[in-house]
One Martini backbone bead per residue (centre of mass of N, CA, C, O) as a GRO file, in nm:
protein
  366
    1MET     BB    1  29.342  -0.972  22.732
    2PHE     BB    2  29.356  -0.669  22.500
    3LEU     BB    3  29.522  -0.739  22.215
    4ARG     BB    4  29.259  -0.913  22.121
    5ILE     BB    5  29.011  -0.773  21.921
    6ILE     BB    6  28.652  -0.711  21.811
    7TYR     BB    7  28.370  -0.709  21.537
    8LEU     BB    8  28.062  -0.633  21.415
    9ILE     BB    9  27.857  -0.735  21.141
   10THR     BB   10  27.717  -0.541  20.860
   11PRO     BB   11  27.563  -0.602  20.585
   12VAL     BB   12  27.658  -0.449  20.262
   13MET     BB   13  27.573  -0.333  19.952
   14ILE     BB   14  27.819  -0.267  19.689
   15CYS     BB   15  27.830  -0.090  19.385
   16GLY     BB   16  28.076  -0.082  19.109
   17ALA     BB   17  28.327  -0.009  18.887
   18ALA     BB   18  28.559   0.226  18.955
   19SER     BB   19  28.883   0.317  19.104
   20ALA     BB   20  29.122   0.515  19.233
   21GLN     BB   21  29.447   0.358  19.307
   22GLN     BB   22  29.708   0.262  19.462
   23GLN     BB   23  30.020   0.152  19.363
   24PHE     BB   24  30.271  -0.125  19.371
   25ALA     BB   25  30.589  -0.211  19.450
   26ILE     BB   26  30.772  -0.519  19.475
   27SER     BB   27  30.987  -0.653  19.740
   28PRO     BB   28  31.214  -0.833  19.891
   29LEU     BB   29  31.320  -0.910  20.186
   30GLY     BB   30  31.536  -0.997  20.387
   31TYR     BB   31  31.688  -1.326  20.462
   32ARG     BB   32  31.766  -1.537  20.699
   33THR     BB   33  31.959  -1.819  20.655
   34ASP     BB   34  31.934  -1.918  20.980
   35SER     BB   35  31.623  -1.923  20.942
   36LEU     BB   36  31.285  -2.024  20.948
   37ASP     BB   37  31.200  -1.715  20.986
   38THR     BB   38  31.094  -1.383  20.846
   39VAL     BB   39  30.931  -1.104  21.021
   40PRO     BB   40  30.785  -0.821  20.965
   41GLY     BB   41  30.648  -0.534  21.173
   42LEU     BB   42  30.813  -0.253  21.117
   43ILE     BB   43  30.776   0.100  21.000
   44ASN     BB   44  30.919   0.399  20.934
   45ASN     BB   45  30.979   0.716  20.788
   46LEU     BB   46  31.287   0.605  20.714
   47GLY     BB   47  31.255   0.278  20.651
   48THR     BB   48  31.273   0.122  20.903
   49VAL     BB   49  31.313  -0.224  20.983
   50VAL     BB   50  31.130  -0.447  21.202
   51GLY     BB   51  31.180  -0.782  21.342
   52ASN     BB   52  31.160  -1.144  21.316
   53ALA     BB   53  31.359  -1.433  21.389
   54ILE     BB   54  31.364  -1.781  21.348
   55VAL     BB   55  31.575  -1.953  21.579
   56GLY     BB   56  31.700  -2.239  21.659
   57ALA     BB   57  31.745  -2.505  21.927
   58PRO     BB   58  31.511  -2.411  22.025
   59SER     BB   59  31.296  -2.204  21.909
   60GLY     BB   60  31.345  -1.849  21.850
   61GLN     BB   61  31.334  -1.500  21.890
   62MET     BB   62  31.496  -1.256  21.670
   63PRO     BB   63  31.578  -0.949  21.630
   64PHE     BB   64  31.566  -0.703  21.353
   65PHE     BB   65  31.729  -0.520  21.115
   66LEU     BB   66  31.710  -0.335  20.817
   67SER     BB   67  32.012  -0.348  20.604
   68ASN     BB   68  32.076  -0.330  20.286
   69GLY     BB   69  31.860  -0.584  20.248
   70ALA     BB   70  31.957  -0.699  20.539
   71PRO     BB   71  31.951  -0.863  20.820
   72VAL     BB   72  32.022  -0.735  21.154
   73PRO     BB   73  32.104  -0.808  21.449
   74PHE     BB   74  32.074  -0.750  21.751
   75PRO     BB   75  32.214  -0.699  22.018
   76THR     BB   76  32.294  -0.827  22.296
   77SER     BB   77  32.115  -0.898  22.562
   78PRO     BB   78  32.053  -0.915  22.877
   79GLY     BB   79  32.149  -1.192  22.968
   80ASN     BB   80  31.885  -1.444  22.916
   81SER     BB   81  31.778  -1.255  22.670
   82VAL     BB   82  31.517  -1.121  22.464
   83PHE     BB   83  31.388  -0.905  22.217
   84SER     BB   84  31.058  -0.752  22.185
   85PRO     BB   85  30.920  -0.584  21.930
   86HIS     BB   86  30.638  -0.315  21.904
   87ALA     BB   87  30.777  -0.023  21.851
   88ILE     BB   88  30.836   0.274  21.638
   89ASN     BB   89  31.015   0.554  21.569
   90ASN     BB   90  31.173   0.820  21.383
   91SER     BB   91  31.455   0.755  21.557
   92GLY     BB   92  31.464   0.426  21.618
   93GLU     BB   93  31.300   0.367  21.857
   94VAL     BB   94  31.238   0.065  22.054
   95ALA     BB   95  30.959  -0.096  22.180
   96GLY     BB   96  30.942  -0.341  22.460
   97PHE     BB   97  31.078  -0.665  22.562
   98LEU     BB   98  31.227  -0.871  22.796
   99MET     BB   99  31.301  -1.221  22.752
  100ALA     BB  100  31.326  -1.539  22.762
  101ASP     BB  101  31.516  -1.770  22.644
  102ALA     BB  102  31.450  -2.074  22.511
  103GLN     BB  103  31.749  -2.181  22.611
  104ASN     BB  104  31.709  -1.958  22.869
  105PRO     BB  105  31.439  -1.953  23.097
  106GLU     BB  106  31.616  -1.749  23.267
  107PRO     BB  107  31.421  -1.544  23.348
  108SER     BB  108  31.051  -1.545  23.362
  109PHE     BB  109  31.034  -1.251  23.332
  110TYR     BB  110  30.933  -0.926  23.228
  111SER     BB  111  31.086  -0.631  23.061
  112ALA     BB  112  31.076  -0.318  22.993
  113ALA     BB  113  31.198  -0.163  22.676
  114ILE     BB  114  31.456   0.032  22.506
  115TYR     BB  115  31.589   0.070  22.183
  116GLU     BB  116  31.906   0.264  22.153
  117ASN     BB  117  32.197   0.304  22.010
  118GLY     BB  118  32.271  -0.010  22.093
  119GLN     BB  119  32.072   0.006  22.345
  120TYR     BB  120  31.936  -0.099  22.658
  121VAL     BB  121  31.642   0.033  22.825
  122GLU     BB  122  31.518  -0.009  23.123
  123LEU     BB  123  31.201   0.006  23.259
  124GLN     BB  124  31.056   0.128  23.529
  125PRO     BB  125  30.853   0.052  23.780
  126PRO     BB  126  30.618   0.206  23.978
  127ASP     BB  127  30.644  -0.035  24.224
  128ALA     BB  128  30.940  -0.182  24.211
  129ASN     BB  129  30.841  -0.462  24.075
  130VAL     BB  130  31.050  -0.672  23.889
  131MET     BB  131  30.869  -0.951  23.897
  132ASN     BB  132  30.693  -0.845  23.706
  133ASP     BB  133  30.505  -0.806  23.401
  134TYR     BB  134  30.668  -0.597  23.170
  135ARG     BB  135  30.536  -0.392  22.892
  136ALA     BB  136  30.608  -0.243  22.582
  137SER     BB  137  30.379  -0.104  22.308
  138GLY     BB  138  30.465   0.212  22.296
  139ILE     BB  139  30.586   0.503  22.090
  140ASN     BB  140  30.704   0.820  22.052
  141ASN     BB  141  30.886   1.103  21.926
  142ASN     BB  142  30.972   1.167  22.245
  143GLY     BB  143  31.012   0.871  22.400
  144ASP     BB  144  30.744   0.786  22.495
  145ALA     BB  145  30.586   0.528  22.692
  146VAL     BB  146  30.380   0.226  22.677
  147GLY     BB  147  30.177  -0.016  22.878
  148TYR     BB  148  30.211  -0.310  23.094
  149VAL     BB  149  30.107  -0.500  23.385
  150THR     BB  150  30.144  -0.822  23.527
  151GLU     BB  151  30.034  -0.938  23.805
  152GLY     BB  152  30.014  -1.182  24.047
  153ASN     BB  153  29.686  -1.197  23.980
  154GLY     BB  154  29.678  -1.156  23.643
  155LEU     BB  155  29.647  -0.855  23.623
  156SER     BB  156  29.617  -0.545  23.453
  157ARG     BB  157  29.822  -0.237  23.404
  158ALA     BB  158  29.861   0.073  23.307
  159VAL     BB  159  30.153   0.234  23.152
  160GLU     BB  160  30.379   0.517  23.189
  161TRP     BB  161  30.672   0.684  23.019
  162ILE     BB  162  30.770   1.004  23.117
  163ASN     BB  163  31.075   1.094  23.094
  164GLY     BB  164  31.120   0.795  23.239
  165GLN     BB  165  30.861   0.813  23.416
  166PRO     BB  166  30.666   0.615  23.615
  167GLN     BB  167  30.305   0.530  23.574
  168PHE     BB  168  29.991   0.491  23.644
  169LEU     BB  169  29.685   0.554  23.479
  170ASP     BB  170  29.535   0.396  23.719
  171SER     BB  171  29.442   0.409  24.064
  172ASN     BB  172  29.244   0.174  24.026
  173ILE     BB  173  29.288  -0.154  24.141
  174ASN     BB  174  28.993  -0.268  24.028
  175GLU     BB  175  29.105  -0.214  23.752
  176ILE     BB  176  29.143  -0.307  23.411
  177ASN     BB  177  29.439  -0.241  23.203
  178SER     BB  178  29.570  -0.104  22.882
  179ALA     BB  179  29.851   0.006  22.678
  180ASN     BB  180  29.929   0.059  22.315
  181ALA     BB  181  29.941   0.385  22.257
  182ILE     BB  182  30.126   0.696  22.154
  183ASN     BB  183  30.128   1.023  22.096
  184ASP     BB  184  30.276   1.342  22.066
  185ASN     BB  185  30.038   1.453  22.276
  186GLY     BB  186  29.984   1.204  22.494
  187TRP     BB  187  29.789   1.013  22.375
  188ILE     BB  188  29.610   0.716  22.489
  189ALA     BB  189  29.570   0.379  22.389
  190GLY     BB  190  29.311   0.134  22.500
  191ALA     BB  191  29.197  -0.056  22.789
  192LEU     BB  192  28.892  -0.133  22.995
  193VAL     BB  193  28.796  -0.269  23.317
  194PRO     BB  194  28.572  -0.232  23.531
  195ALA     BB  195  28.458  -0.248  23.821
  196ASN     BB  196  28.277  -0.544  23.806
  197GLY     BB  197  28.359  -0.623  23.533
  198GLU     BB  198  28.399  -0.832  23.216
  199ALA     BB  199  28.461  -0.615  22.986
  200SER     BB  200  28.626  -0.459  22.740
  201TYR     BB  201  28.705  -0.115  22.648
  202PRO     BB  202  28.773   0.153  22.472
  203VAL     BB  203  29.039   0.403  22.531
  204ILE     BB  204  29.134   0.745  22.633
  205TRP     BB  205  29.418   0.912  22.747
  206HIS     BB  206  29.378   1.267  22.848
  207ASP     BB  207  29.440   1.528  23.038
  208GLY     BB  208  29.329   1.344  23.293
  209THR     BB  209  29.142   1.169  23.109
  210VAL     BB  210  28.860   0.953  23.012
  211THR     BB  211  28.773   0.803  22.699
  212THR     BB  212  28.498   0.651  22.568
  213ILE     BB  213  28.445   0.387  22.332
  214SER     BB  214  28.198   0.285  22.151
  215LEU     BB  215  28.033  -0.001  22.086
  216PRO     BB  216  27.862  -0.202  21.914
  217VAL     BB  217  27.599  -0.375  21.889
  218GLY     BB  218  27.706  -0.695  22.025
  219ALA     BB  219  27.960  -0.648  22.142
  220ILE     BB  220  28.191  -0.785  22.369
  221PHE     BB  221  28.484  -0.655  22.302
  222GLY     BB  222  28.760  -0.400  22.335
  223THR     BB  223  29.020  -0.197  22.159
  224ALA     BB  224  29.280   0.038  22.146
  225THR     BB  225  29.567   0.018  21.924
  226ASN     BB  226  29.565   0.318  21.794
  227ILE     BB  227  29.731   0.654  21.754
  228ASN     BB  228  29.736   0.960  21.608
  229ASN     BB  229  29.805   1.307  21.565
  230THR     BB  230  29.486   1.353  21.477
  231GLY     BB  231  29.309   1.134  21.667
  232GLN     BB  232  29.304   0.868  21.542
  233VAL     BB  233  29.135   0.554  21.610
  234LEU     BB  234  29.209   0.218  21.650
  235VAL     BB  235  28.968  -0.046  21.648
  236SER     BB  236  28.902  -0.352  21.831
  237TYR     BB  237  28.660  -0.630  21.804
  238CYS     BB  238  28.419  -0.852  21.938
  239GLY     BB  239  28.191  -1.054  21.810
  240GLN     BB  240  27.937  -1.285  21.800
  241ASP     BB  241  28.123  -1.451  21.585
  242GLN     BB  242  28.429  -1.445  21.709
  243ASN     BB  243  28.540  -1.204  21.549
  244ASN     BB  244  28.739  -0.968  21.395
  245HIS     BB  245  28.701  -0.607  21.407
  246LEU     BB  246  28.679  -0.268  21.259
  247MET     BB  247  28.769   0.084  21.350
  248LEU     BB  248  28.728   0.433  21.320
  249TRP     BB  249  28.808   0.706  21.548
  250ASN     BB  250  28.680   1.063  21.566
  251ASN     BB  251  28.548   1.257  21.783
  252GLY     BB  252  28.286   1.039  21.795
  253ILE     BB  253  28.349   0.917  21.508
  254ALA     BB  254  28.253   0.636  21.325
  255THR     BB  255  28.433   0.427  21.093
  256VAL     BB  256  28.386   0.208  20.864
  257LEU     BB  257  28.528  -0.117  20.809
  258PRO     BB  258  28.565  -0.315  20.567
  259GLU     BB  259  28.514  -0.629  20.403
  260LEU     BB  260  28.546  -0.895  20.244
  261ALA     BB  261  28.381  -1.093  20.063
  262ASP     BB  262  28.273  -1.372  20.239
  263THR     BB  263  28.386  -1.359  20.508
  264HIS     BB  264  28.482  -1.574  20.814
  265ASP     BB  265  28.743  -1.407  20.981
  266GLY     BB  266  28.763  -1.123  20.951
  267ALA     BB  267  28.970  -0.852  21.089
  268TYR     BB  268  29.316  -0.725  21.080
  269ALA     BB  269  29.547  -0.509  21.226
  270GLY     BB  270  29.874  -0.371  21.183
  271GLY     BB  271  29.839  -0.054  21.085
  272MET     BB  272  29.890   0.314  21.115
  273ASN     BB  273  29.886   0.630  20.994
  274SER     BB  274  29.861   0.982  20.984
  275PHE     BB  275  29.607   0.934  20.755
  276GLY     BB  276  29.438   0.662  20.828
  277VAL     BB  277  29.593   0.429  20.711
  278VAL     BB  278  29.523   0.080  20.680
  279VAL     BB  279  29.666  -0.234  20.772
  280GLY     BB  280  29.629  -0.602  20.693
  281MET     BB  281  29.377  -0.861  20.740
  282CYS     BB  282  29.163  -1.069  20.513
  283ASP     BB  283  29.103  -1.381  20.444
  284GLY     BB  284  29.426  -1.420  20.378
  285HIS     BB  285  29.463  -1.108  20.303
  286ALA     BB  286  29.620  -0.839  20.211
  287VAL     BB  287  29.533  -0.508  20.329
  288TYR     BB  288  29.363  -0.180  20.245
  289TRP     BB  289  29.268   0.125  20.409
  290GLN     BB  290  29.075   0.391  20.237
  291ASP     BB  291  28.826   0.600  20.257
  292GLY     BB  292  28.630   0.348  20.344
  293GLN     BB  293  28.811   0.130  20.195
  294ILE     BB  294  28.884  -0.185  20.051
  295PHE     BB  295  29.202  -0.351  19.960
  296ASP     BB  296  29.361  -0.577  19.774
  297LEU     BB  297  29.701  -0.602  19.742
  298ASN     BB  298  29.701  -0.807  19.502
  299ASN     BB  299  29.562  -0.570  19.309
  300LEU     BB  300  29.832  -0.351  19.353
  301ILE     BB  301  30.006  -0.532  19.177
  302GLU     BB  302  30.172  -0.703  18.964
  303PRO     BB  303  30.083  -0.913  18.750
  304ASN     BB  304  30.243  -1.209  18.762
  305SER     BB  305  30.473  -1.192  19.008
  306GLY     BB  306  30.443  -1.453  19.224
  307TRP     BB  307  30.258  -1.319  19.434
  308PHE     BB  308  30.122  -1.364  19.777
  309LEU     BB  309  29.940  -1.172  20.006
  310LEU     BB  310  29.870  -1.216  20.354
  311GLU     BB  311  30.017  -0.972  20.530
  312ALA     BB  312  29.999  -0.653  20.691
  313SER     BB  313  30.197  -0.477  20.950
  314SER     BB  314  30.297  -0.191  20.808
  315ILE     BB  315  30.283   0.182  20.790
  316ASN     BB  316  30.378   0.474  20.646
  317ASP     BB  317  30.357   0.806  20.532
  318ALA     BB  318  30.459   0.709  20.233
  319GLY     BB  319  30.322   0.400  20.198
  320ASP     BB  320  30.493   0.194  20.317
  321ILE     BB  321  30.496  -0.174  20.316
  322VAL     BB  322  30.485  -0.446  20.542
  323GLY     BB  323  30.518  -0.816  20.514
  324LEU     BB  324  30.353  -1.129  20.431
  325GLY     BB  325  30.430  -1.388  20.190
  326GLN     BB  326  30.429  -1.544  19.863
  327TYR     BB  327  30.694  -1.683  19.656
  328GLU     BB  328  30.634  -1.933  19.475
  329GLY     BB  329  30.526  -2.073  19.765
  330VAL     BB  330  30.719  -1.895  19.948
  331ASP     BB  331  30.795  -1.761  20.225
  332MET     BB  332  30.790  -1.387  20.231
  333PRO     BB  333  30.909  -1.090  20.278
  334PHE     BB  334  30.780  -0.748  20.226
  335LEU     BB  335  30.790  -0.455  20.002
  336LEU     BB  336  30.595  -0.165  19.958
  337THR     BB  337  30.583   0.080  19.684
  338PRO     BB  338  30.477   0.356  19.565
  339THR     BB  339  30.382   0.447  19.205
  340GLY     BB  340  30.065   0.510  19.176
  341ILE     BB  341  29.772   0.574  18.991
  342ALA     BB  342  29.484   0.360  18.943
  343SER     BB  343  29.234   0.176  18.783
  344ILE     BB  344  28.993  -0.012  18.971
  345PRO     BB  345  28.791  -0.245  19.067
  346GLU     BB  346  28.519  -0.290  19.248
  347PRO     BB  347  28.351  -0.451  19.461
  348ALA     BB  348  28.032  -0.583  19.463
  349ALA     BB  349  28.083  -0.681  19.768
  350ILE     BB  350  28.055  -0.581  20.114
  351SER     BB  351  28.141  -0.597  20.461
  352LEU     BB  352  28.033  -0.399  20.711
  353THR     BB  353  28.185  -0.239  20.994
  354MET     BB  354  28.115  -0.146  21.297
  355ALA     BB  355  28.222   0.164  21.484
  356ALA     BB  356  29.112  -0.390  21.674
  357GLY     BB  357  29.677  -0.819  21.525
  358MET     BB  358  29.791  -1.128  21.347
  359LEU     BB  359  29.628  -1.417  21.208
  360LEU     BB  360  29.519  -1.681  21.075
  361ARG     BB  361  29.220  -1.756  21.182
  362ARG     BB  362  29.148  -1.570  21.431
  363ARG     BB  363  29.021  -1.551  21.739
  364CYS     BB  364  28.885  -1.437  22.001
  365ARG     BB  365  29.047  -1.274  22.286
  366ARG     BB  366  29.107  -1.176  22.624
   0.00000   0.00000   0.00000
């Protein structure tokens, strides 16, 4: 699969005194009292939060909306299925897929779907084979979705649903590919393995063409995980160290995303907004990339707050960030809200990654 990809690190020493950086107020997100865990994953420009709650025995994932500070479960999905949300637009439409409930494991296949206005709309496959594994992974503000199908041979093909009409992005059945995100201009970010190839590389489909994004020397494989309306592409790749690394790409120009000093685990991106600000995780810390710099979000909240921020999963254009942390040692989902600019010290050294997922100490996987 192409959804977990990584990048090669080139160490560079950077010294500095202080820089002005956004500060944040932190508040806990609602926590389902009947769940083992509640993890936010997405936030849109209206501040709507979508995530998953781990519930039941055997445990399964149940999606939720955040409303008035408390999670509200999605309506019951069709049949014996649960909905897995993967992307949200500014109208509150959520793209993802229906999958078997852990307590009711049939049917065993997955079907791409969009949740909107209290209803699930199943997306039709281009080849009419509903027994294949179809998943939607991205949606734009026009309601167009992208994703991929895993066919009976175990290989994947990128799919787009434009105005509800499905089609494969690549007519070459000998190529393996997947689509991860689509912007409002219809540009699609994903990954492709060419015929007779062994490793994936990031690509953009646009206006009937495919643009290849070059990976740095030594990278093993990579994918484009996100694309915004300005054409900035978030790329993840696997380096020779078997760790995940990141870069931003814009019209042929790759921008290095740094990592925290002395990290041994690489970096993982949670999301990117329209301004190219990226959030994610590095070395077990929730982090924030802006203007080519990395900031530990733990340094951008009130000191002695009782919080330690582990990972940031999504950011909207207002700069609101959701993620998972620990409050006084207990796992807790959080919301960060920008409060203003302050001067903070820069790290004495950072490891720059040439130029895109998120769990602690996760290794590259194909």
